[in-house]
Amino acid sequence: MKFDLDRTTEILKQTPYTLMRMLDGLSPEWTRGSGDTENWAPYDVIGHLIYAEETDWIPRAEVILAQAENRSFTPFDRLAQFERSKGRTLDELLTEFAHIRNVNLEKLFGFELTDQKLESKAEHPALGEVTLAQLLSTWTVHDLNHIRQIVVWMAKQYDEAVGPWKEYLSILK
Amino acid sequence: MKFDLDRTTEILKQTPYTLMRMLDGLSPEWTRGSGDTENWAPYDVIGHLIYAEETDWIPRAEVILAQAENRSFTPFDRLAQFERSKGRTLDELLTEFAHIRNVNLEKLFGFELTDQKLESKAEHPALGEVTLAQLLSTWTVHDLNHIRQIVVWMAKQYDEAVGPWKEYLSILK
């Protein structure tokens, strides 16, 4: 599928509510890890999604749209949530994620994006030249990627409990 | 985590509503494929989940609990949904899945499972001896596995649209 702004926002709007529905009322065994920075539990993922809303997608879209002389992105701290989420409940994080996502979607609509604006470019610190349409596509796929990460982590909690069926469950491999 | 009946039903109860939330209002580009039996679109996955409710989890639990002479399972048809879902909308399938899942959870509660019943065994046609606790754990991980399959399929629709960011998106690999 080619990039399409309406198709993109369909998913971006949904993600916080999908995650609320998925994680609502679950015992901490399904959502909280030991703080392992290389194996994020659902709680850690939600913190990461909030931080990305604050520092990544819309700020980078603004860098691209500004069309200033120096259009380069600030590097992203992929472990920031381990400090920033401290002491917060999962419910609080989910609510905050929904709020900041909605604020950011309002900003996105406010850009009144045209095909021309969507092809505006900036310099990614490692990947080179990127367009606004690619950034917004990545925002969407990043959501799906982290939903995947959450269900994989949850499934692994039952890695042994499934017994011989493990062989048929690709998520445990 | 060791098997726990309450932890297990927490997830089983949630799955239909998570999927409704995730897929509600999405354009068919995100949910419908070409009928490729080796690359299931979200629509195909929901049909599979319904069929598994009808023929797999509870019927197999009943085989185990019957403690009859011959406790072996009927093999499962993993492509049945391509015939059975024909002509149905995604919304209809999602509603049907929620309904049959709730009926099956009622049956599960009706078994009044004890630790002893959970350790009851039967013969899987390919995997050998399995317990009821392992079957119920597999039911849960099977849900998570198919949520993963859905988000991976959706992400792949934007495989090209993300441009150079593909390198950072493990879901596209």
Short mmCIF file of C-alpha atoms in Angstrom, two decimals, chain A residues 23-160:
data_model
loop_
_atom_site.label_atom_id
_atom_site.label_comp_id
_atom_site.label_asym_id
_atom_site.label_seq_id
_atom_site.Cartn_x
_atom_site.Cartn_y
_atom_site.Cartn_z
CA LEU A 23 -4.03 -4.53 29.24
CA ASP A 24 -7.05 -3.43 31.30
CA GLY A 25 -7.43 -5.38 34.51
CA LEU A 26 -4.55 -7.78 33.86
CA SER A 27 -2.48 -9.00 36.80
CA PRO A 28 1.01 -7.51 37.08
CA GLU A 29 2.46 -10.90 36.07
CA TRP A 30 1.27 -10.10 32.53
CA THR A 31 2.40 -6.48 32.42
CA ARG A 32 5.32 -5.74 34.73
CA GLY A 33 8.87 -7.00 34.28
CA SER A 34 12.01 -6.66 36.30
CA GLY A 35 13.18 -3.48 34.57
CA ASP A 36 15.32 -5.43 32.09
CA THR A 37 16.27 -2.80 29.50
CA GLU A 38 16.76 -5.46 26.81
CA ASN A 39 13.44 -7.23 27.36
CA TRP A 40 10.68 -4.65 27.78
CA ALA A 41 7.51 -5.60 29.60
CA PRO A 42 4.20 -4.01 28.48
CA TYR A 43 4.62 -1.35 31.19
CA ASP A 44 7.99 -0.35 29.75
CA VAL A 45 6.60 -0.24 26.22
CA ILE A 46 3.83 2.20 27.17
CA GLY A 47 6.44 4.49 28.74
CA HIS A 48 8.45 4.33 25.52
CA LEU A 49 5.39 5.17 23.41
CA ILE A 50 4.69 8.24 25.57
CA TYR A 51 8.29 9.41 25.30
CA ALA A 52 8.19 8.98 21.52
CA GLU A 53 5.05 11.14 21.40
CA GLU A 54 6.84 13.83 23.37
CA THR A 55 10.14 13.86 21.53
CA ASP A 56 9.97 12.01 18.25
CA TRP A 57 7.07 12.04 15.79
CA ILE A 58 5.55 15.51 15.93
CA PRO A 59 8.79 17.33 16.85
CA ARG A 60 10.45 15.66 13.86
CA ALA A 61 7.51 16.48 11.60
CA GLU A 62 7.93 20.10 12.69
CA VAL A 63 11.62 19.99 11.85
CA ILE A 64 10.77 18.75 8.36
CA LEU A 65 7.97 21.25 7.80
CA ALA A 66 10.03 24.20 9.07
CA GLN A 67 12.19 23.86 5.94
CA ALA A 68 14.96 25.66 7.83
CA GLU A 69 18.58 25.61 6.78
CA ASN A 70 19.51 22.87 9.25
CA ARG A 71 16.82 20.18 9.17
CA SER A 72 18.33 17.47 11.34
CA PHE A 73 16.69 15.45 14.09
CA THR A 74 17.64 15.22 17.74
CA PRO A 75 18.70 11.61 18.44
CA PHE A 76 16.08 9.58 20.34
CA ASP A 77 16.78 8.04 23.77
CA ARG A 78 15.33 4.54 23.53
CA LEU A 79 15.67 3.81 27.25
CA ALA A 80 14.30 7.07 28.67
CA GLN A 81 11.13 5.43 30.01
CA PHE A 82 13.00 3.42 32.64
CA GLU A 83 13.66 6.69 34.48
CA ARG A 84 10.57 8.65 33.48
CA SER A 85 7.88 6.10 34.32
CA LYS A 86 9.08 5.49 37.89
CA GLY A 87 6.30 5.37 40.48
CA ARG A 88 3.50 5.58 37.91
CA THR A 89 0.82 2.93 37.53
CA LEU A 90 0.16 1.25 34.21
CA ASP A 91 -3.32 2.83 34.13
CA GLU A 92 -1.79 6.28 34.53
CA LEU A 93 0.62 5.61 31.67
CA LEU A 94 -2.14 4.33 29.39
CA THR A 95 -4.26 7.39 30.08
CA GLU A 96 -1.31 9.68 29.47
CA PHE A 97 -0.51 7.92 26.22
CA ALA A 98 -4.10 8.35 24.97
CA HIS A 99 -4.03 12.02 25.91
CA ILE A 100 -0.72 12.89 24.28
CA ARG A 101 -1.55 10.86 21.17
CA ASN A 102 -4.79 12.82 20.75
CA VAL A 103 -2.97 16.12 21.24
CA ASN A 104 -0.44 15.06 18.61
CA LEU A 105 -3.13 14.01 16.14
CA GLU A 106 -4.69 17.45 16.54
CA LYS A 107 -1.30 18.96 15.70
CA LEU A 108 -0.99 16.65 12.70
CA PHE A 109 -4.40 17.74 11.38
CA GLY A 110 -3.35 21.35 12.03
CA PHE A 111 -0.44 20.99 9.59
CA GLU A 112 -3.01 20.75 6.77
CA LEU A 113 -0.73 18.42 4.90
CA THR A 114 -0.67 18.46 1.11
CA ASP A 115 1.06 15.96 -1.15
CA GLN A 116 3.85 18.47 -1.55
CA LYS A 117 4.35 18.90 2.20
CA LEU A 118 4.32 15.13 2.62
CA GLU A 119 7.29 14.90 0.27
CA SER A 120 9.31 17.47 2.28
CA LYS A 121 12.65 16.10 3.40
CA ALA A 122 15.04 16.22 6.33
CA GLU A 123 18.27 14.54 7.38
CA HIS A 124 18.09 11.60 9.75
CA PRO A 125 21.27 11.29 11.88
CA ALA A 126 21.90 7.70 10.75
CA LEU A 127 19.54 6.95 7.85
CA GLY A 128 20.14 9.98 5.63
CA GLU A 129 17.40 11.74 3.70
CA VAL A 130 13.83 10.95 4.76
CA THR A 131 10.43 12.40 3.85
CA LEU A 132 7.52 13.43 6.04
CA ALA A 133 5.36 10.67 4.51
CA GLN A 134 8.03 8.14 5.53
CA LEU A 135 8.09 9.56 9.07
CA LEU A 136 4.31 9.23 9.41
CA SER A 137 4.36 5.70 7.97
CA THR A 138 7.04 4.83 10.51
CA TRP A 139 4.96 6.27 13.34
CA THR A 140 2.19 3.83 12.34
CA VAL A 141 4.40 0.78 11.94
CA HIS A 142 6.16 1.67 15.21
CA ASP A 143 2.77 1.36 16.99
CA LEU A 144 2.19 -2.08 15.45
CA ASN A 145 5.74 -3.13 16.25
CA HIS A 146 5.24 -2.36 19.93
CA ILE A 147 1.86 -4.11 20.09
CA ARG A 148 3.72 -7.10 18.73
CA GLN A 149 6.44 -6.69 21.37
CA ILE A 150 3.79 -6.62 24.12
CA VAL A 151 2.02 -9.82 23.06
CA VAL A 152 5.34 -11.63 22.55
CA TRP A 153 6.43 -10.69 26.08
CA MET A 154 3.10 -11.83 27.53
CA ALA A 155 3.19 -15.12 25.61
CA LYS A 156 6.70 -15.85 26.95
CA GLN A 157 5.32 -15.84 30.49
CA TYR A 158 3.59 -19.11 29.52
CA ASP A 159 6.56 -20.55 27.67
CA GLU A 160 6.71 -23.58 29.98
#
